Short mmCIF file of C-alpha atoms in Angstrom, two decimals:
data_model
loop_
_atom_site.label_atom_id
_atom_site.label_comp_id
_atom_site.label_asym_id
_atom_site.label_seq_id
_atom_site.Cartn_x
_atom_site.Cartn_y
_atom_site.Cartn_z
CA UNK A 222 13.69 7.53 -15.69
CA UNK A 223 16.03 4.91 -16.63
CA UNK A 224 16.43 3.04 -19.97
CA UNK A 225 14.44 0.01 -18.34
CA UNK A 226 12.44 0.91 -15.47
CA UNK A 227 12.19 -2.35 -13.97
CA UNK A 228 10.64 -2.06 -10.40
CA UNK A 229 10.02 -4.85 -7.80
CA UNK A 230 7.18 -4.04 -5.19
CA UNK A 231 7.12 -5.97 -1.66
CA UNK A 232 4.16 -6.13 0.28
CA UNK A 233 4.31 -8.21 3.70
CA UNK A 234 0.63 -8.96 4.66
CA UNK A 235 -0.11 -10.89 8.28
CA UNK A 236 -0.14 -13.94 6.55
CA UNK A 237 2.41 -13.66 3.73
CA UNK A 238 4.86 -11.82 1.38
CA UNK A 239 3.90 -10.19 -1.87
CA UNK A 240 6.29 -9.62 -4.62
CA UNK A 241 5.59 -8.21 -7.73
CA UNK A 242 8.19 -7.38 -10.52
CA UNK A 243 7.04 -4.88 -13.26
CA UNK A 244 8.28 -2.36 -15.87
CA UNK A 245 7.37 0.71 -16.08
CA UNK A 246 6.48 2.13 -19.67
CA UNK A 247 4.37 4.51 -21.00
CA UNK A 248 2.45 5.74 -17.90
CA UNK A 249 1.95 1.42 -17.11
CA UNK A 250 3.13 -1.09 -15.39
CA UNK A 251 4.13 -4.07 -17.69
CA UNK A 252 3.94 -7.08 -14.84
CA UNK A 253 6.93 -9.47 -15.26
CA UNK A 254 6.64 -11.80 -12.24
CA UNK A 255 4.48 -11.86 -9.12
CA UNK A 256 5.80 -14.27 -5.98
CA UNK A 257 3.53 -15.50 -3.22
CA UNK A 258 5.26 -16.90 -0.04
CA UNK A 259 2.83 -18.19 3.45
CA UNK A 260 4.96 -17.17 6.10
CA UNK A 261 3.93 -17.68 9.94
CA UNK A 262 5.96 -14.54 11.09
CA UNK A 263 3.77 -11.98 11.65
CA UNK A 264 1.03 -11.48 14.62
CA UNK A 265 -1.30 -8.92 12.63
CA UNK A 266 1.07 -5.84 11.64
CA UNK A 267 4.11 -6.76 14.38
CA UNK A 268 6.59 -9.08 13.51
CA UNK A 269 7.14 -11.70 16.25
CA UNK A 270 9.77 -14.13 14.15
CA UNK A 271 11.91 -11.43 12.23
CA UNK A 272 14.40 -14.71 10.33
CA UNK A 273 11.56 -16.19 9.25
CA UNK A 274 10.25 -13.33 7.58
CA UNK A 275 13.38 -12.24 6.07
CA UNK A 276 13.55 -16.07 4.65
CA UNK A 277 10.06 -15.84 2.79
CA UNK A 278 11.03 -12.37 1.36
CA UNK A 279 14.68 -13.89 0.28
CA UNK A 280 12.68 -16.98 -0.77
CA UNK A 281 10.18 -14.34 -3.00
CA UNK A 282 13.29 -12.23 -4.63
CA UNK A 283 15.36 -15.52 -5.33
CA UNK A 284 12.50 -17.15 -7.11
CA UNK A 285 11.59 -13.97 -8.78
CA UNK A 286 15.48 -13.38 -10.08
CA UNK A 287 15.35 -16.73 -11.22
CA UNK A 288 12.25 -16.78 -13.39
CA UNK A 289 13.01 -13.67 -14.96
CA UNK A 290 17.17 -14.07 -15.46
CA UNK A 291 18.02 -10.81 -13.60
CA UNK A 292 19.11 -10.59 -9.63
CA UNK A 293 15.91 -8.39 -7.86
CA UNK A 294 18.34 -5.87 -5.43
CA UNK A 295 16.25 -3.35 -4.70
CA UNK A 296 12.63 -3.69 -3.74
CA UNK A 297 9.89 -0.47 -2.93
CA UNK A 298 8.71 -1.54 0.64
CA UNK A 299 4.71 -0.91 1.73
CA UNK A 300 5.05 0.14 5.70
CA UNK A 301 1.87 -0.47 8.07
CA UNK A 302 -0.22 2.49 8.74
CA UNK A 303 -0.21 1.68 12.04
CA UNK A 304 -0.27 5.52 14.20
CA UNK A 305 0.03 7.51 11.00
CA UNK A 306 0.54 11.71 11.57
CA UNK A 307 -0.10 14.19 8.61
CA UNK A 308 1.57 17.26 9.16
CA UNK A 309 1.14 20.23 6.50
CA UNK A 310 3.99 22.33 5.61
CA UNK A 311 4.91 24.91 3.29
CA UNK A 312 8.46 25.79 2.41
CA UNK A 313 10.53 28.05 -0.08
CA UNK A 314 13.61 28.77 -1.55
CA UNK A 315 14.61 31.69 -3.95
CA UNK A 316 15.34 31.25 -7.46
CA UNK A 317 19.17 32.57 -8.75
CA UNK A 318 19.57 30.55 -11.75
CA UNK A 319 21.05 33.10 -14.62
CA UNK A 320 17.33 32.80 -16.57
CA UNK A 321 14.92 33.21 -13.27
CA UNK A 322 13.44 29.98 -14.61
CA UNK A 323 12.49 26.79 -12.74
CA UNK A 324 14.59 24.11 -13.21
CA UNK A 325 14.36 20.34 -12.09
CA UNK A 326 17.42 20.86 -9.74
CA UNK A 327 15.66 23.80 -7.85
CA UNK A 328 12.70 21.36 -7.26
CA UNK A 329 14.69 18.46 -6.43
CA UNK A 330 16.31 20.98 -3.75
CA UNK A 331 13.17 22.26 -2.44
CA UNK A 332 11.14 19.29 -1.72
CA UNK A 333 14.25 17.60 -0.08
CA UNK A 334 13.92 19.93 2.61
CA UNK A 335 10.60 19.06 2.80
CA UNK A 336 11.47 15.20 3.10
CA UNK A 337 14.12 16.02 5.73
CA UNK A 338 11.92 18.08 7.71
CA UNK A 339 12.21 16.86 11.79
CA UNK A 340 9.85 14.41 12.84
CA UNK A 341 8.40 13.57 16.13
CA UNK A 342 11.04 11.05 17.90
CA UNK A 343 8.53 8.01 17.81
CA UNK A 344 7.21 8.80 14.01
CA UNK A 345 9.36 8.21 10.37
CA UNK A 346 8.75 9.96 7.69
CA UNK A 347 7.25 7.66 4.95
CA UNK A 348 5.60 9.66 2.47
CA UNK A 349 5.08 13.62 1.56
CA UNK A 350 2.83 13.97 -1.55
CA UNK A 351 3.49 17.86 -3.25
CA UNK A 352 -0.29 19.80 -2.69
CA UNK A 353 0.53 22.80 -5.18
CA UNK A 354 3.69 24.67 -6.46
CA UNK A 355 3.93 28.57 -6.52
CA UNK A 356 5.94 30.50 -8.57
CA UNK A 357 5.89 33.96 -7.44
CA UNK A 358 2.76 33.31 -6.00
CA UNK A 359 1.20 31.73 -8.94
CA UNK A 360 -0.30 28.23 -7.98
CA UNK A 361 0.18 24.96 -9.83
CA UNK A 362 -1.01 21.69 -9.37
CA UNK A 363 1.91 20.23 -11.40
CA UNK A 364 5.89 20.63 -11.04
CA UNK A 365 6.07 24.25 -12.76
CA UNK A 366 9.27 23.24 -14.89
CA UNK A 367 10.89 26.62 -16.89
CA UNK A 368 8.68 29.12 -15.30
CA UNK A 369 9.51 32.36 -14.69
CA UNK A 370 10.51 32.75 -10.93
CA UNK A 371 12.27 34.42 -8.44
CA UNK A 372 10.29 33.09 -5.02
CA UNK A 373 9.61 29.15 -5.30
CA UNK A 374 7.31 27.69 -2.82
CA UNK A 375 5.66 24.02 -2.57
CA UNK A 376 2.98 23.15 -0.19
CA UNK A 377 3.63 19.35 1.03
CA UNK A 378 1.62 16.96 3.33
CA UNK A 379 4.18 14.56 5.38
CA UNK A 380 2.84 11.40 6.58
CA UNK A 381 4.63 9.64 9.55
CA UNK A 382 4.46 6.15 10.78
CA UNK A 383 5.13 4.21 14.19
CA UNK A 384 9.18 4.31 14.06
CA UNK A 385 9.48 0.74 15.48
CA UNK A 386 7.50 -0.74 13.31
CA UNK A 387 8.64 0.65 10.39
CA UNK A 388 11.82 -0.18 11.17
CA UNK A 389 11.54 -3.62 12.43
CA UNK A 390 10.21 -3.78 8.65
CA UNK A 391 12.96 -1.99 7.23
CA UNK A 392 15.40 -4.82 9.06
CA UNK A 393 13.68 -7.58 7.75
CA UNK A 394 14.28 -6.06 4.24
CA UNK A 395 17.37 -5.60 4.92
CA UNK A 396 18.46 -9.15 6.64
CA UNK A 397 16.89 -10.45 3.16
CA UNK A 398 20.34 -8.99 1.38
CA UNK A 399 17.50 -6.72 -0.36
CA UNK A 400 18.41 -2.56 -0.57
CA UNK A 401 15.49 -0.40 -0.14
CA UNK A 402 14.35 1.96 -2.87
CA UNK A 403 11.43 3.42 -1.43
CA UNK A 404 9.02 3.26 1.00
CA UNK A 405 4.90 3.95 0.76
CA UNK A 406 2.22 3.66 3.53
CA UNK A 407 0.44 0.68 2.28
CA UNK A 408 -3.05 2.28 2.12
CA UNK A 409 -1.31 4.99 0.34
CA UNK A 410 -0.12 2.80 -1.78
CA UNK A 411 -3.93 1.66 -2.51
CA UNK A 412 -5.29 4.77 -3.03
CA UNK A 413 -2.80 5.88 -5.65
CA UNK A 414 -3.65 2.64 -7.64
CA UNK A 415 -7.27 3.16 -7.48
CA UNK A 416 -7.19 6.58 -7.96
CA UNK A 417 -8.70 7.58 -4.64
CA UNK A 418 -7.41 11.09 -4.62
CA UNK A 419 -8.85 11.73 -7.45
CA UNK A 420 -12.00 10.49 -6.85
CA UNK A 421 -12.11 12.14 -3.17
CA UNK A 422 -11.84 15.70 -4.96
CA UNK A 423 -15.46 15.75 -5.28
CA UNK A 424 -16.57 13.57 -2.42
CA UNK A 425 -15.14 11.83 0.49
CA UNK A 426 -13.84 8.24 0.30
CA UNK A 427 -13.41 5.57 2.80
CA UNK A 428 -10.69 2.82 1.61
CA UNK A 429 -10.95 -0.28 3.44
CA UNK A 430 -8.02 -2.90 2.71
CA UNK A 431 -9.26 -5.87 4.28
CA UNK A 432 -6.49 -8.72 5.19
CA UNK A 433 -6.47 -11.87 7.59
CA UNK A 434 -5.76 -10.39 11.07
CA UNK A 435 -5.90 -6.42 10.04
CA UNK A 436 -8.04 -3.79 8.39
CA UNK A 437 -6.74 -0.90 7.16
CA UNK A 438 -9.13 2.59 6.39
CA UNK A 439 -8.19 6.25 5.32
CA UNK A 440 -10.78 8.44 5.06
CA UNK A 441 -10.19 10.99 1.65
CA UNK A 442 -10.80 14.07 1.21
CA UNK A 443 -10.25 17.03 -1.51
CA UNK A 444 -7.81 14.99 -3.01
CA UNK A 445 -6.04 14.43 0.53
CA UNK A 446 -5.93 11.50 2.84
CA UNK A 447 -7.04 12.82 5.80
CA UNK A 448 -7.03 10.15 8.70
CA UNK A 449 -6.10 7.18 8.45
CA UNK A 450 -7.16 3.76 11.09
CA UNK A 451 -5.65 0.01 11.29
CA UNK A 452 -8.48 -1.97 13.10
CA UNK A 453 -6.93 -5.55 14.15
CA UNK A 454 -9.50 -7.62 12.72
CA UNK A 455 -10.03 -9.33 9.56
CA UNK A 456 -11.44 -11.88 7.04
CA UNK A 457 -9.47 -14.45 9.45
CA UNK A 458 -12.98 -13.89 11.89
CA UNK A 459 -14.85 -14.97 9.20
CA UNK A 460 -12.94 -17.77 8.92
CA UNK A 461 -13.47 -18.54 12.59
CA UNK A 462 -17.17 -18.70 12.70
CA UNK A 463 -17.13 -21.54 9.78
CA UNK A 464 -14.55 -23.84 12.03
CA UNK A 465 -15.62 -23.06 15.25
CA UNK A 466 -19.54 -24.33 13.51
CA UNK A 467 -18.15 -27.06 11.75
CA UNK A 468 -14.94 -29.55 12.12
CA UNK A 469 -13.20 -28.20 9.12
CA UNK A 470 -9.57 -26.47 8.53
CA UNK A 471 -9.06 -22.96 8.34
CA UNK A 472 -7.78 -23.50 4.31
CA UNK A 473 -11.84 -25.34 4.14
CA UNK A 474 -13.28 -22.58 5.63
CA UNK A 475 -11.61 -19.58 3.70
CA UNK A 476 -12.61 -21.75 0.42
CA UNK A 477 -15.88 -22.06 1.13
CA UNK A 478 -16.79 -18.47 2.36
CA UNK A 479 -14.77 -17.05 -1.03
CA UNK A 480 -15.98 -19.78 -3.74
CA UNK A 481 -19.86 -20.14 -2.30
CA UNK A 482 -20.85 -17.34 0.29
CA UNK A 483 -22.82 -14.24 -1.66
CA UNK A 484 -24.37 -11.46 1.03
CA UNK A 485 -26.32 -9.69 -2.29
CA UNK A 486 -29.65 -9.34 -1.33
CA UNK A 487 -31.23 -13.23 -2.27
CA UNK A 488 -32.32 -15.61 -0.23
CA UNK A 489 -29.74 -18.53 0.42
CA UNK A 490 -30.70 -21.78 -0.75
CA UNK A 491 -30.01 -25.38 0.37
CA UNK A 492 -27.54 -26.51 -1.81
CA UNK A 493 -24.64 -28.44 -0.57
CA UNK A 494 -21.04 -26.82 -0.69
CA UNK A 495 -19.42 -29.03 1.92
CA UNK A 496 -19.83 -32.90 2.83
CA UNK A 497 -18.22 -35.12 5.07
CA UNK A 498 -18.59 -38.43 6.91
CA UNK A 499 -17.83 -39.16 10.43
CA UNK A 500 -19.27 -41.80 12.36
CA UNK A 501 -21.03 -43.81 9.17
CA UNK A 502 -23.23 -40.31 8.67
CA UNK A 503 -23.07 -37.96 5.68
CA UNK A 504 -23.13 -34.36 6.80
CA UNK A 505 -22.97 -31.17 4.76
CA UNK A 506 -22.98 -27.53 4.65
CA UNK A 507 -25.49 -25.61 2.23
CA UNK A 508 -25.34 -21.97 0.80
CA UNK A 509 -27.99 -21.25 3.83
CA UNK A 510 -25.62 -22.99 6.62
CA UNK A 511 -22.58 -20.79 5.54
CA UNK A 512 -24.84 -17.30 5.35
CA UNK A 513 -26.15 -18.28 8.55
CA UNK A 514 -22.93 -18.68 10.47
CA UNK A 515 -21.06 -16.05 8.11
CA UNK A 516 -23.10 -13.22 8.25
CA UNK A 517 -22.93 -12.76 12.74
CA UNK A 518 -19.21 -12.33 11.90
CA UNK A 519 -19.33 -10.30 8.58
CA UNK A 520 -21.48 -7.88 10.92
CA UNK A 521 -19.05 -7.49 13.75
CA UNK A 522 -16.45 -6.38 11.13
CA UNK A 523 -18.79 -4.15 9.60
CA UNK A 524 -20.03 -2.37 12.66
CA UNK A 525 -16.40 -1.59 13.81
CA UNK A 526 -15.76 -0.14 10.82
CA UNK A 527 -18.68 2.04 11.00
CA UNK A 528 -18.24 2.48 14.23
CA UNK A 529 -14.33 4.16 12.74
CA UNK A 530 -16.05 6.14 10.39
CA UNK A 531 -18.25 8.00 12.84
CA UNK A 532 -20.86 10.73 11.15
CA UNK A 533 -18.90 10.33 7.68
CA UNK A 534 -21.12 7.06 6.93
CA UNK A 535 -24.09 9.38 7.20
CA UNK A 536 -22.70 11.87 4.39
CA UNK A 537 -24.71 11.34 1.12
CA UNK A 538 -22.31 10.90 -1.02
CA UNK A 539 -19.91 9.18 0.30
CA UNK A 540 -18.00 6.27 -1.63
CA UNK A 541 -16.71 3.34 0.34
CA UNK A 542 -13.85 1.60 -1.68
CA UNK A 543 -13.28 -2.08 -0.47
CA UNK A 544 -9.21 -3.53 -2.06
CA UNK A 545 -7.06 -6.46 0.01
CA UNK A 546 -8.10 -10.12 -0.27
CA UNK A 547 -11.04 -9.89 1.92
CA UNK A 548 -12.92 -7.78 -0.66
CA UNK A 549 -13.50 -10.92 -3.09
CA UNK A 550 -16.27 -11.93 -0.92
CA UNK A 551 -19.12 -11.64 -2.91
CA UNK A 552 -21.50 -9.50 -2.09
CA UNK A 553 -19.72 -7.21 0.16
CA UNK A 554 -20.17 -4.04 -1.30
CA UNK A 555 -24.27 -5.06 -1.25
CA UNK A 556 -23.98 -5.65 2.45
CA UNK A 557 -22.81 -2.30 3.09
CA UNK A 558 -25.24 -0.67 0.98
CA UNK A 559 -27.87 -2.54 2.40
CA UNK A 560 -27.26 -2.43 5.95
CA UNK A 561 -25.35 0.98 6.40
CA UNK A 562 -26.60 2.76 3.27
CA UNK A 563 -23.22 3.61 1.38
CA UNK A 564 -22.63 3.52 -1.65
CA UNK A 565 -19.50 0.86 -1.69
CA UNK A 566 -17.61 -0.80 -4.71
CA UNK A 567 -14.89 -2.96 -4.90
CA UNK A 568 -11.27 -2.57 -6.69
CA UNK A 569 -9.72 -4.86 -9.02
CA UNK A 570 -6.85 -3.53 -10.47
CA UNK A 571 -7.03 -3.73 -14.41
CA UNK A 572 -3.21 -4.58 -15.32
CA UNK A 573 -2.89 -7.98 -16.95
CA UNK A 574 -1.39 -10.33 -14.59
CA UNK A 575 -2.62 -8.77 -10.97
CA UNK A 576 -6.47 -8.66 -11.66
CA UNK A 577 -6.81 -9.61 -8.02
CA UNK A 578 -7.65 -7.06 -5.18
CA UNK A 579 -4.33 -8.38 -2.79
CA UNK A 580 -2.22 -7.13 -5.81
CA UNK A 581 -3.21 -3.20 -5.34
CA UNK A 582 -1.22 -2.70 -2.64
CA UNK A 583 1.84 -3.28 -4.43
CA UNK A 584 0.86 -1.76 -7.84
CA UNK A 585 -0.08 1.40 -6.06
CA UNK A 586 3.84 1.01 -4.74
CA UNK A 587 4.96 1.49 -7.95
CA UNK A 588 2.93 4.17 -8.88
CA UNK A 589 3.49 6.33 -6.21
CA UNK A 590 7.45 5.91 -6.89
CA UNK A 591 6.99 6.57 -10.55
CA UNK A 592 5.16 10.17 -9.72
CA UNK A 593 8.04 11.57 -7.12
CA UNK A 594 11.03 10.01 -9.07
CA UNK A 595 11.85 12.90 -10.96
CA UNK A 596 12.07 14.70 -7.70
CA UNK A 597 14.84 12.29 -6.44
CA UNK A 598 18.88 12.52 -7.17
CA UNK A 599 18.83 9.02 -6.47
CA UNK A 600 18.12 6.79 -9.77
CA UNK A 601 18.37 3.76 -9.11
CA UNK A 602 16.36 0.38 -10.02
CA UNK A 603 15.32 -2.85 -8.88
CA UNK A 604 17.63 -4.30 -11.02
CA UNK A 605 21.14 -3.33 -12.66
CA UNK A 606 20.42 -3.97 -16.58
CA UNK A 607 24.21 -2.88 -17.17
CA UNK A 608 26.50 -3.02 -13.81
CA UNK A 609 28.77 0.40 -14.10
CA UNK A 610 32.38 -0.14 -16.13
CA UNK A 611 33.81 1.95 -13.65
CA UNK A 612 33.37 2.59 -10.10
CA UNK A 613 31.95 6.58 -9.14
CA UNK A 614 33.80 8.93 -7.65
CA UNK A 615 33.52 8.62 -3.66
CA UNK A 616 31.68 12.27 -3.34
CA UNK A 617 29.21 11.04 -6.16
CA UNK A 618 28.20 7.94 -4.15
CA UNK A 619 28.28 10.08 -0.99
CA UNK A 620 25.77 12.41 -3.01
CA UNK A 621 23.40 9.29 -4.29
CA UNK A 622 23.55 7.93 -0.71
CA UNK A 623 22.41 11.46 1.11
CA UNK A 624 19.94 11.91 -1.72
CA UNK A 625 18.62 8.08 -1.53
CA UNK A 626 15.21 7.65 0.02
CA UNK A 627 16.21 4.93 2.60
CA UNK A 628 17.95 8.18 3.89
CA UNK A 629 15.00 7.87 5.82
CA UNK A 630 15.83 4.79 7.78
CA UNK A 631 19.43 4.99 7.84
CA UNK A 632 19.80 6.42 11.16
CA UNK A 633 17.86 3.85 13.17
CA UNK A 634 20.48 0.83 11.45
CA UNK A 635 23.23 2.70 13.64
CA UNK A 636 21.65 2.61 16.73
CA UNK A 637 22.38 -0.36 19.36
#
């Protein structure tokens, strides 16, 4: 990779933007800044107010370039996996270098066909993860760099996304004055942080990223995702039942059911957590109160995702993997066990500066960019350390731009 492998990760949540700034060293990410802007844009995973999202990301990048001294132009973008389609492919190309050796520049060519390969007119390609390489009909799990060869083959899963969507994201980027680097279905994006696929290799996996108005799950498998669900409901129901109980604000309500609620398996006591006074009287809310109206809602989220998973919540050894900012609720992976019977944990990623579930998203972002860049003509960075003495040749840039991953999107910006 380049000298400095600075990286800036954008996640846009229902309820607001995500930016995190990091450099990559030594198989880590070394966080530099993380940004946090509320935006009222979104309506669950559509965007109904496109400039005033593309003002809290611009708001997120400025701030960002200004803490750290260095302008933020490129940003790795996390895309909804809202009507995701895996299709398996396997492709080859024939090896004429003068050693019969694999080089980086035959895989480079061979997996771009893969990322080229024709999608359906309402799907865009977002990610294709490499299965297994063959060299003359050897397999290997890894890129099979100066082996002997004369028939290369690579076995690739492409996922797909909703076009529109995607792209209304894309624009939004884009309208920011920010350049694309990459883009990463945001549940893959989780996975790859929390090292899903490897755990799914010997049993299957449920990931639930839990957010305000959305849930996303993708269920694993042999190392795979396999299917993959965005359920438009989230913590923000919780919220509901606590202000639709009481007279207090949604902000009072998400504090309360994230600083004092606890579904582990002990009885509630009566301990205040909320007082106010109207009409000369004292009122309150105690641990039991907040269960007691909580825990009606908690199940209603619960059951639909169970409802998702089908038969795979009655496979013994399945692991249920809760990440987003719903998953600091304490408790939550109890409730599951205790009510459904799955084994369930929850992620915090363990990079100093991010030790918060909402950060994995945009973590996993960079990690899944860091294990297909060598694959990519296109090196480029967040950030230009040193801006270029000298501009390239035209058919260089031409060549960066065709190899670029926002190759992707491209097409959709010229249409009307």
């Amino acid at each position: 990779m380049a000298d400095r492998q600075i990286l800036a990760a954008l996640e846009i949540t229902d309820h607001e933007v995500r930016l995190l700034v990091g450099e990559y060293h030594d198989t880590r990410v070394n966080v530099l800044r993380t940004e946090i802007v509320p935006v009222k844009a979104m309506d669950g995973f559509a965007i109904k107010n496109p400039s005033a999202l593309s003002d809290a990301i611009k708001t997120a990048a400025k701030n960002a370039s200004e803490a750290l001294g260095m302008e933020i132009k490129r940003v790795l973008v996390a895309i909804p996996s809202y009507r995701v389609m895996k299709n398996n492919i396997r492709i080859s190309m024939g090896i004429d270098n003068y050693e019969r050796k694999v080089k980086i520049e035959d895989l480079q060519a061979l997996v771009r066909k893969g990322y080229t390969y024709p999608m359906p007119e309402d799907k865009a390609l977002i990610n294709w993860m490499p299965l297994k390489y063959y060299t003359n009909r050897i397999a290997f799990k890894r890129m099979p760099l100066d082996e002997p060869c004369d028939l290369l083959e690579v076995e690739l899963d492409l996922y797909g996304a909703d076009k529109f969507t995607s792209y209304d994201y894309a624009r939004a980027v884009d309208a920011a004055g920010l350049e694309i680097v990459d883009v990463c279905l945001d549940i893959y994006a989780a996975a790859k942080e929390a090292a899903l696929f490897e755990l799914s290799v010997n049993k299957p996996v449920v990931v639930t990223d839990v957010e305000h108005e959305r849930t996303t799950l993708a269920i694993l498998h042999n190392g795979r995702i396999e299917a993959t669900k965005l359920l438009e409901t989230g913590y923000g129901e919780w919220e509901k039942a606590m202000t639709k109980a009481y007279p207090i604000s949604e902000e009072t309500a998400h504090k309360l059911i994230f600083q004092n609620a606890d579904l582990a398996d002990h009885l509630p006591d009566d301990t205040p957590v909320h007082l106010w006074k109207s009409e000369e009287r004292t009122h309150q809310i105690t641990v039991r109160d907040l269960n007691n109206h909580l825990k009606p809602a908690i199940k209603a989220w619960a059951d639909e995702i169970a409802y998702t998973a089908g038969e795979l919540f009655k496979v013994p050894n399945l692991q249920v993997v809760l990440t987003g900012t719903g998953a600091e609720l304490d408790g939550l992976e109890d409730y599951f066990r205790l009510n459904y019977g799955v084994a369930a944990s929850v992620y915090y990623p363990d990079t100093i500066g991010v030790r918060k579930t909402y950060w994995t998203v945009a973590l996993g972002l960079i990690y899944s960019f860091v294990d297909t860049y060598p694959l990519y003509r296109n090196k480029k960075m967040s950030v230009d350390i040193v801006e270029p003495v000298k501009k390239k040749k035209k058919q260089d840039a031409q060549s960066e731009e065709d190899d670029a991953v926002t190759k992707k999107l491209k097409s959709f910006f010229q249409t009307k």
